[in-house]
Short mmCIF file of C-alpha atoms in Angstrom, two decimals:
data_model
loop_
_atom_site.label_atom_id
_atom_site.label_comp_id
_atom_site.label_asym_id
_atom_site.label_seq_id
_atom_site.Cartn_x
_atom_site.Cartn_y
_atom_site.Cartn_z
CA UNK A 27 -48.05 11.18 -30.78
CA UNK A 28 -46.43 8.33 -32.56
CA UNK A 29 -43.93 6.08 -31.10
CA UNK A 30 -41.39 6.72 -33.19
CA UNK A 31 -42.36 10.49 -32.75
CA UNK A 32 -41.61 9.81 -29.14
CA UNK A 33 -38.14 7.87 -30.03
CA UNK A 34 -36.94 10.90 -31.95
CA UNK A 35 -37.39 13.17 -29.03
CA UNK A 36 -36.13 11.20 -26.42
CA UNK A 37 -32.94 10.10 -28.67
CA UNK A 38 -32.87 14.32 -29.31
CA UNK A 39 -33.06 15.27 -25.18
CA UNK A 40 -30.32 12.37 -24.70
CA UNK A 41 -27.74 13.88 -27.09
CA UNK A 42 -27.98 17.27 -25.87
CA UNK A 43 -27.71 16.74 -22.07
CA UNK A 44 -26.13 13.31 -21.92
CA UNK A 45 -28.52 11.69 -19.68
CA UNK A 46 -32.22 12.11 -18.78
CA UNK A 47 -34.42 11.01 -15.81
CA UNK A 48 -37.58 9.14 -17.03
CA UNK A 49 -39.99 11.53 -14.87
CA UNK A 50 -38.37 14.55 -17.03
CA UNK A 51 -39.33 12.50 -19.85
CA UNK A 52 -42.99 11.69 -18.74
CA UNK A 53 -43.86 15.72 -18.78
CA UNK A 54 -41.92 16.47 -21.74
CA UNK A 55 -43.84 13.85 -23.67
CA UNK A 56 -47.53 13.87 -21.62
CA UNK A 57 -47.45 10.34 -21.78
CA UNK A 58 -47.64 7.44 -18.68
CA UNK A 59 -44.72 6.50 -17.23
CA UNK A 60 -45.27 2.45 -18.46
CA UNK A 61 -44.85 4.10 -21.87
CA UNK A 62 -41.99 6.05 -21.62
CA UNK A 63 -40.25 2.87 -19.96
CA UNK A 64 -41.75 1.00 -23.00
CA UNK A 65 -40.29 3.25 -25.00
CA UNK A 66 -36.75 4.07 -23.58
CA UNK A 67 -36.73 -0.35 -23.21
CA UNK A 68 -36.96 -0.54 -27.15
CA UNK A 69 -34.51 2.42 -27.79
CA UNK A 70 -31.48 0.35 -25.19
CA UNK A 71 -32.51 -2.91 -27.44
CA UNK A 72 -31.63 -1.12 -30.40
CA UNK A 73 -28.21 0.03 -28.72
CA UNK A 74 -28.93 3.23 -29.35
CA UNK A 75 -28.90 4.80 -25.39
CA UNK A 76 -28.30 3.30 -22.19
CA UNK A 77 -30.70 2.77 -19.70
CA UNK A 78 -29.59 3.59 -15.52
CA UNK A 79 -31.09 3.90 -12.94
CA UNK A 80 -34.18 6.57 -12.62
CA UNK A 81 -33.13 7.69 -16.43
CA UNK A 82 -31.36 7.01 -19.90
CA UNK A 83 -27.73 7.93 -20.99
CA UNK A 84 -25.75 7.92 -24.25
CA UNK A 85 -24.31 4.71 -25.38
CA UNK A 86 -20.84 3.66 -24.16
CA UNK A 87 -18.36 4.12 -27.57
CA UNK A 88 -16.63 1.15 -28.14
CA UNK A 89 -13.34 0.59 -27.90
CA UNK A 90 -12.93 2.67 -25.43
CA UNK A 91 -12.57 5.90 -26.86
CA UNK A 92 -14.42 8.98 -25.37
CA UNK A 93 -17.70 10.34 -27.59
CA UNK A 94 -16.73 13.47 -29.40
CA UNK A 95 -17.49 16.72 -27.17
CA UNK A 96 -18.10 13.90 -23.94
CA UNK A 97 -16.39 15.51 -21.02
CA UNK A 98 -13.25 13.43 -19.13
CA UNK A 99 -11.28 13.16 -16.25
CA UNK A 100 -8.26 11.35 -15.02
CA UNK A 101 -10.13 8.19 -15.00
CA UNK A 102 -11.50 8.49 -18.60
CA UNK A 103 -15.06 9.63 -20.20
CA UNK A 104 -17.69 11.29 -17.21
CA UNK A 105 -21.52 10.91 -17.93
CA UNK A 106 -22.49 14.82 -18.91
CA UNK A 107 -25.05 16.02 -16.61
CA UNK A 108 -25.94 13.92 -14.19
CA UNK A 109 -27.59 13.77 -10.84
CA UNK A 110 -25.31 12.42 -7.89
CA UNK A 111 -26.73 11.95 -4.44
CA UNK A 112 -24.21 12.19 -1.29
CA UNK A 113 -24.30 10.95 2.01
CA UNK A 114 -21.89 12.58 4.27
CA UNK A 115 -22.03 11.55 8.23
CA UNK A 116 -21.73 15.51 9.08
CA UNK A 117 -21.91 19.07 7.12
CA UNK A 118 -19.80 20.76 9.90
CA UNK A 119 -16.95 18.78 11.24
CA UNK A 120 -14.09 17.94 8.47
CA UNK A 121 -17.17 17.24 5.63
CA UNK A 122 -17.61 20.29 3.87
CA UNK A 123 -14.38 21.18 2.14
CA UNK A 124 -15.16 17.53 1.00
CA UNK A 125 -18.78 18.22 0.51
CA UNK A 126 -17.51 21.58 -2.00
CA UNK A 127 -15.32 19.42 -3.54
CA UNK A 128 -17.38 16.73 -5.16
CA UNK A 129 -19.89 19.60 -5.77
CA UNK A 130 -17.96 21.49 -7.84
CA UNK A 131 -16.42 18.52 -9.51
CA UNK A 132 -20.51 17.29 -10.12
CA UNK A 133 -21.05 20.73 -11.56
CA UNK A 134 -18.53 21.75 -13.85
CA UNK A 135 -19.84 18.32 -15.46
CA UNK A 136 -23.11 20.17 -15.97
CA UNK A 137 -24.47 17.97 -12.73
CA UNK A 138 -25.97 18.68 -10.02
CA UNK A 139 -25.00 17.27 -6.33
CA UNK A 140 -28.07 16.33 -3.78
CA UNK A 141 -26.70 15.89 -0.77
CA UNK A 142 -27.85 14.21 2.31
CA UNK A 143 -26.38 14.33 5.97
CA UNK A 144 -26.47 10.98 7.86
CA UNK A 145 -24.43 9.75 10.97
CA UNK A 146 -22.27 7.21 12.12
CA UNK A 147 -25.09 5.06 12.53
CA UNK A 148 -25.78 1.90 9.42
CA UNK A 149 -29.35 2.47 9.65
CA UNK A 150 -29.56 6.11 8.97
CA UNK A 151 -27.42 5.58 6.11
CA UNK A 152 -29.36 3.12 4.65
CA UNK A 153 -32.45 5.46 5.18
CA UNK A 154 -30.66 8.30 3.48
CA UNK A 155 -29.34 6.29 0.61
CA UNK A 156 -32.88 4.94 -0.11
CA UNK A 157 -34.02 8.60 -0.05
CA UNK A 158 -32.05 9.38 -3.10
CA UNK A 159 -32.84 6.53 -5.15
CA UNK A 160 -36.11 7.41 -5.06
CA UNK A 161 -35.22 10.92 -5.89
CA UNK A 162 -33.76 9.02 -9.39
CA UNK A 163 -29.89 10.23 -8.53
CA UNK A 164 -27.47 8.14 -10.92
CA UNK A 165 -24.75 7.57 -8.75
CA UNK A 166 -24.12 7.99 -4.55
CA UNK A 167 -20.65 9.15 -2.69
CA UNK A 168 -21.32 7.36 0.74
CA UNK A 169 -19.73 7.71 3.92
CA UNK A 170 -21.19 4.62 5.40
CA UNK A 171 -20.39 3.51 9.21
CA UNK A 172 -18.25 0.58 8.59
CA UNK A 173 -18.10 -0.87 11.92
CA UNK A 174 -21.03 -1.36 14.72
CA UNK A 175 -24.35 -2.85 14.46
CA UNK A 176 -25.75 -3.24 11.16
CA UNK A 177 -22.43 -2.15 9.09
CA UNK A 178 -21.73 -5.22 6.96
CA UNK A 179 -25.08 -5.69 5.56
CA UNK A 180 -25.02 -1.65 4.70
CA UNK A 181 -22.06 -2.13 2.94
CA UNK A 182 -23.48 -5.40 0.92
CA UNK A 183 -26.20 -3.71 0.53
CA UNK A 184 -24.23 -0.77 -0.68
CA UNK A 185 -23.05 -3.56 -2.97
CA UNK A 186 -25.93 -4.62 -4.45
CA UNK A 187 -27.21 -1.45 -5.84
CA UNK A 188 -27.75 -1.00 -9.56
CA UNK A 189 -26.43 2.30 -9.48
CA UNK A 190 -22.49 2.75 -9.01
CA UNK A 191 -21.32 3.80 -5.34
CA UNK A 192 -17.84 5.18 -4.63
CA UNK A 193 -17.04 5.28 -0.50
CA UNK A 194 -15.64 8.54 0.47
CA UNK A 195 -13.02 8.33 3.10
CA UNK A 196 -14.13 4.59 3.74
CA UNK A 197 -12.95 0.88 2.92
CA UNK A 198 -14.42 -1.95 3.83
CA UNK A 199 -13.48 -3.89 6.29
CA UNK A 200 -11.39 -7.36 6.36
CA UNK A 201 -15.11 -9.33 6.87
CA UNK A 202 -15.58 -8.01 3.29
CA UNK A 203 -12.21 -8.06 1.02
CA UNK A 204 -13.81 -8.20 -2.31
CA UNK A 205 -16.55 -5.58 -1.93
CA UNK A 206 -16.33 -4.37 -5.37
CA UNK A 207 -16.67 -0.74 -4.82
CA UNK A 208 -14.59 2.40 -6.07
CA UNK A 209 -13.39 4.11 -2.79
CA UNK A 210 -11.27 7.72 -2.47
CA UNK A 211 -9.65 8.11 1.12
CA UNK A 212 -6.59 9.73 2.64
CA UNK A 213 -3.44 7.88 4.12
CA UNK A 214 -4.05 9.09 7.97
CA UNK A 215 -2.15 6.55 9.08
CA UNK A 216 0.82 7.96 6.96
CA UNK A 217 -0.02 11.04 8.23
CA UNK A 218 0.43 10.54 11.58
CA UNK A 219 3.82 9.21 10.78
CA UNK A 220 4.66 12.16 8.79
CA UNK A 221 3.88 14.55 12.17
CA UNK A 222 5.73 11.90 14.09
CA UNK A 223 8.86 11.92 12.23
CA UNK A 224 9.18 15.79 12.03
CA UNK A 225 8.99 15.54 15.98
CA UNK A 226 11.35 13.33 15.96
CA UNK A 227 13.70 15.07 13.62
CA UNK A 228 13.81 18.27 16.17
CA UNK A 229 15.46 15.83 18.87
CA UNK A 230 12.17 14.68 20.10
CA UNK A 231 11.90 10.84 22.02
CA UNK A 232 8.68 10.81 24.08
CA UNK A 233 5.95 11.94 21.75
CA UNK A 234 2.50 11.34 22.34
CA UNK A 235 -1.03 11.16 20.76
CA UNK A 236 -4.69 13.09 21.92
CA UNK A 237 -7.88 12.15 19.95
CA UNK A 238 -11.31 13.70 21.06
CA UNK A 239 -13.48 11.99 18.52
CA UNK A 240 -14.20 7.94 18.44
CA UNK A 241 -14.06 8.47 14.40
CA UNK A 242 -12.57 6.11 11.46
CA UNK A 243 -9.44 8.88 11.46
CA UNK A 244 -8.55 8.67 14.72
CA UNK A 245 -8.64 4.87 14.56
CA UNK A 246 -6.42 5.32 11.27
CA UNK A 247 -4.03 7.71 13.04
CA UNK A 248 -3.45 5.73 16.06
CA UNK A 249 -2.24 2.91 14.01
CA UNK A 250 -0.02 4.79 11.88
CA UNK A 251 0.97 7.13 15.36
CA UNK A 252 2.18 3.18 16.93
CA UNK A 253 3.71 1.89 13.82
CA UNK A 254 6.10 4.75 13.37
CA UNK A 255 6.84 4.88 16.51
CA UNK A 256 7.69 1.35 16.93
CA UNK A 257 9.85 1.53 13.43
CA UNK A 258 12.31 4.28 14.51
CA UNK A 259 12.70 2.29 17.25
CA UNK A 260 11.10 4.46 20.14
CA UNK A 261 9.83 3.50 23.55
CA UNK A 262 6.07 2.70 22.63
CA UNK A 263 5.44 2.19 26.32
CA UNK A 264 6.42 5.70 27.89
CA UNK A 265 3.94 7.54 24.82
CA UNK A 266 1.20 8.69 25.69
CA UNK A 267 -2.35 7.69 24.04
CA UNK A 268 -4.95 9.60 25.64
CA UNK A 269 -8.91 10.11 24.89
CA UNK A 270 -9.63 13.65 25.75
CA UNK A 271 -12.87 15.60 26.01
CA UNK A 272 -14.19 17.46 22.60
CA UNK A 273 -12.85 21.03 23.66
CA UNK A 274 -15.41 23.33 24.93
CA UNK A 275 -17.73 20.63 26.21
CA UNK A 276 -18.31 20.34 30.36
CA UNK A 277 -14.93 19.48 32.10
CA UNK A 278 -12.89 19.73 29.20
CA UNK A 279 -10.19 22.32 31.50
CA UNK A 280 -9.79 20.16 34.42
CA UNK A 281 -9.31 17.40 31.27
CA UNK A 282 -6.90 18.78 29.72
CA UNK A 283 -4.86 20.16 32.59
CA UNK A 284 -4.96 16.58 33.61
CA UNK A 285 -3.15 15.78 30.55
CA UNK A 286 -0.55 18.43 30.52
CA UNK A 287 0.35 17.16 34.09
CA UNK A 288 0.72 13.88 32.62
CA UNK A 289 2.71 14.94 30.26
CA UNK A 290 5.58 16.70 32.53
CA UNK A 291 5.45 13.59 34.99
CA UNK A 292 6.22 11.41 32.02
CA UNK A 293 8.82 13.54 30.26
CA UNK A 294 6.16 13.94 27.18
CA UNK A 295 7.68 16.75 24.90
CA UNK A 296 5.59 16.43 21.95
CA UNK A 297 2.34 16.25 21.16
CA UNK A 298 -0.07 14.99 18.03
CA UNK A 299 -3.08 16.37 18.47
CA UNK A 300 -6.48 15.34 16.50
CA UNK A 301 -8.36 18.27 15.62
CA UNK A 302 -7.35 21.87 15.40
CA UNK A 303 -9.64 22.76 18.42
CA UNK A 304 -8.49 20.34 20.75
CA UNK A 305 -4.58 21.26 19.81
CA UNK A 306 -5.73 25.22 20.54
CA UNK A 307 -7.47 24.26 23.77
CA UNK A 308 -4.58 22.30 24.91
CA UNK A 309 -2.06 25.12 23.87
CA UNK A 310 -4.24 27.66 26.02
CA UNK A 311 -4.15 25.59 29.18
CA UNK A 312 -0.40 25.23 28.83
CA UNK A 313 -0.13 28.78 28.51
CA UNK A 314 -1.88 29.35 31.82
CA UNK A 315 -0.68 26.44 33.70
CA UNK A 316 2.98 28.12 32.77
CA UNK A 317 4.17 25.09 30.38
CA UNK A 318 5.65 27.21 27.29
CA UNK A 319 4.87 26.05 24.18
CA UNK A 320 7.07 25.56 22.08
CA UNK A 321 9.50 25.74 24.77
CA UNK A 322 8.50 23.15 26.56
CA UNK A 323 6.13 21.19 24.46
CA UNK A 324 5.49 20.93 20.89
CA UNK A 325 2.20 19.87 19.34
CA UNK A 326 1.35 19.43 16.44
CA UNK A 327 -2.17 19.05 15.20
CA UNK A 328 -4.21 17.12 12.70
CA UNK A 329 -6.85 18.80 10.50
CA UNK A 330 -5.37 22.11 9.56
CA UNK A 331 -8.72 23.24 9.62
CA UNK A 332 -7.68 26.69 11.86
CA UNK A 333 -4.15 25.88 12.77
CA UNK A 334 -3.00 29.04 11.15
CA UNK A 335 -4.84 31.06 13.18
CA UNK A 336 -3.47 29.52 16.70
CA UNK A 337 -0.99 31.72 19.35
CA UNK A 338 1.22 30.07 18.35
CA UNK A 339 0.51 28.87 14.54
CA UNK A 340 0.30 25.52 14.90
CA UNK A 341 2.13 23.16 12.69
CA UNK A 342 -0.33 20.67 11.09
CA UNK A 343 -1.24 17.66 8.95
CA UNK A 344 -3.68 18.69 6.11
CA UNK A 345 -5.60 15.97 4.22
CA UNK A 346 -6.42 17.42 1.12
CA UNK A 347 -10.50 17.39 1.30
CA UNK A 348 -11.65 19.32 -1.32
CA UNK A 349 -9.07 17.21 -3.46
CA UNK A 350 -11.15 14.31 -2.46
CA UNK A 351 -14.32 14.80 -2.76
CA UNK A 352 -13.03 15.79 -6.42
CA UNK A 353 -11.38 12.71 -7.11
CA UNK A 354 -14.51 11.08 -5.64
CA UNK A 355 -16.76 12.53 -7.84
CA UNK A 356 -14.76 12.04 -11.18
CA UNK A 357 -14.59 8.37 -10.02
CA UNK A 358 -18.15 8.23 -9.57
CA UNK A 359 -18.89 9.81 -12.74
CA UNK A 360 -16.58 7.91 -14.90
CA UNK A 361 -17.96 4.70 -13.18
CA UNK A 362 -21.26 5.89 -14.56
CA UNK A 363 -20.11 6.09 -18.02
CA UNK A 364 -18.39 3.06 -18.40
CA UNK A 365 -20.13 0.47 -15.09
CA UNK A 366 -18.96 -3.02 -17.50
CA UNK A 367 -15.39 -2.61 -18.18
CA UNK A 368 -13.70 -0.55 -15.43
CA UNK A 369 -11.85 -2.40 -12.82
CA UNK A 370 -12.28 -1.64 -9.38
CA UNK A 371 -10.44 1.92 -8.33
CA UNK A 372 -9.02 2.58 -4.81
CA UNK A 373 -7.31 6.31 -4.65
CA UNK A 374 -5.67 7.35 -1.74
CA UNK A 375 -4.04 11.08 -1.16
CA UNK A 376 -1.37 11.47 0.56
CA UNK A 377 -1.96 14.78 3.57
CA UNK A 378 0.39 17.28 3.48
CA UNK A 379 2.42 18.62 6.76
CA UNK A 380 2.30 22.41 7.34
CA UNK A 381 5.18 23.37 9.62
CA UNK A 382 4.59 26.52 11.69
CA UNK A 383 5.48 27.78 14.92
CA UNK A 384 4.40 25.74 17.64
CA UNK A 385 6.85 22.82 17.34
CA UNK A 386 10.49 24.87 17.48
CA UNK A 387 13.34 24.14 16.36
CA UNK A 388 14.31 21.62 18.41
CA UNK A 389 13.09 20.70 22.15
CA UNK A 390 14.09 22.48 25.41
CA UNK A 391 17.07 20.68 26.62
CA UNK A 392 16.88 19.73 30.56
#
């Protein structure tokens, strides 16, 4: 086959999907892989595709202005097609509405998501991330650790890659202020205040915070918990900040009874609770310890994963996940269409607070 034989088809395959990974083009055309990269090299030279990582795309318009029949989003023209490789930390706890989101985001695009589950640990997300480069994805969603041994160089790292990355529910931190890379996260710190203030608004003074999980949210949440507390002028040093057992794991009971007791010697009436389960495990033990709740206490939790389903309903902050991992894959596939001229996006959703049952109307007076 003739080169320019080979230029027609690839230029052919490249207008009908939108992008093409070189090993797809090796079998379609039987040829080595030094040729198709010879080949696809001449084709970018003559402007006439774009070369990424792993593949080719369709050339950027000019001007701006979106290719006829090119799909877009909020943030402008998405690459058709593509391959996008995730790293989440977990595919149980909080990750999968976020995990669906992106997904279906990825798909309707005519994409497809590969996803791969990591930890809270820098080197295992490093691992991961190398994984899918050589699997030829054109873009990553990363949930990186950004703190702990080995963090900052992820994150340059992270930084360095030629294909665009957009951290999920992650920034990075003040050692690295001009990271250049798109992030989508929620405000937990604003929701913690909005949980605090509706406590507050039913009559409530003394209102404390329980996190289970050493996590990014619960640092975010005990620093917006503090700072609203501290602006409507509350006593910070009668709350309560307490560290509490993952419900269901050995001596969470005697834990959370603990707690409770706490809680009645310091004239706690209000709870925020991070996650659903450790809000419906405190709620039980109040039950049987005889503390009525609402009555007496008034939680509220943070998740809203299964807050509905709690004796009482508990009232809840709900980030929006599927939202995000939406809005994080649009931003990664926009990136990928236009990786030059963009500036730098940060989005950040706001959570929503779900009122229910298990706060009252108002606290138990004395």
């Amino acid at each position: 086959m003739l080169a320019s034989e080979r230029h027609q088809i690839i230029l052919s395959l490249v207008r009908e999907h939108g992008a093409v990974r070189l090993a797809e083009l090796v079998d379609r055309l039987g040829v080595t892989a030094v040729t198709v990269r010879r080949d696809v090299t001449e084709l970018a030279d003559r402007g006439l595709l774009t070369r990424v990582h792993g593949g080719v795309t369709l050339t950027r318009p000019r001007g701006g202005q979106p290719e006829p029949g090119r799909p877009t989003s909020v943030f402008g023209p998405v690459v058709p097609g593509a391959l996008v490789g995730m790293v989440a930390p977990s595919v149980e706890y909080y990750w999968p509405p976020v995990i669906q989101g992106a997904q279906s985001t990825v798909a309707a695009a005519g994409g497809r998501l590969v996803l791969r589950a990591s930890g809270y640990d820098a080197g295992e997300d490093r691992r991961q991330v190398t994984t899918l480069l050589e699997r030829g994805v054109q873009t990553l969603l990363v949930a990186p650790a950004t703190s702990g041994r080995g963090a900052l160089d992820l994150l340059r790292w992270l930084g360095s890659l030629s294909v665009p990355v957009v951290l999920v529910e992650r920034l990075p931190p003040p050692e690295l202020p001009t990271l250049a890379l798109d992030a989508a996260t929620t405000a937990h710190a604003l929701g913690a205040g909005l949980a605090v203030r509706h406590l507050v608004s039913l009559g409530h003074r003394a209102v404390g915070l329980v996190t289970a999980r050493s996590s990014p949210t619960s640092r975010a949440l005990r620093a917006g918990w503090r700072a609203t507390i501290e602006s409507l002028g509350l006593d910070a040093g009668t709350a309560l900040d307490v560290d509490v057992p993952v419900y269901g794991s050995p001596g969470w009971a005697g834990e959370y009874d603990a707690l409770l007791d706490r809680c009645r010697r310091a004239g706690v009436g209000a709870l925020l609770v991070h996650s659903d389960r450790e809000a419906i495990g405190l709620i039980q033990r109040a039950r049987d310890g005889g503390l009525a709740v609402p009555g007496e206490l008034a939680v509220v939790s943070y998740d809203d994963e299964v807050a509905a389903a709690s004796d009482p309903p508990l009232t809840a902050v709900c980030p929006q996940k599927h939202r995000l991992g939406a809005v994080a894959a649009e931003l990664a596939l926009a990136r990928l269409a236009d990786t030059a001229e963009r500036p730098v996006h940060r989005l950040q959703l706001w959570p929503t607070l779900v009122v229910r049952e298990s706060c009252g109307s108002a606290p138990k007076s004395p």
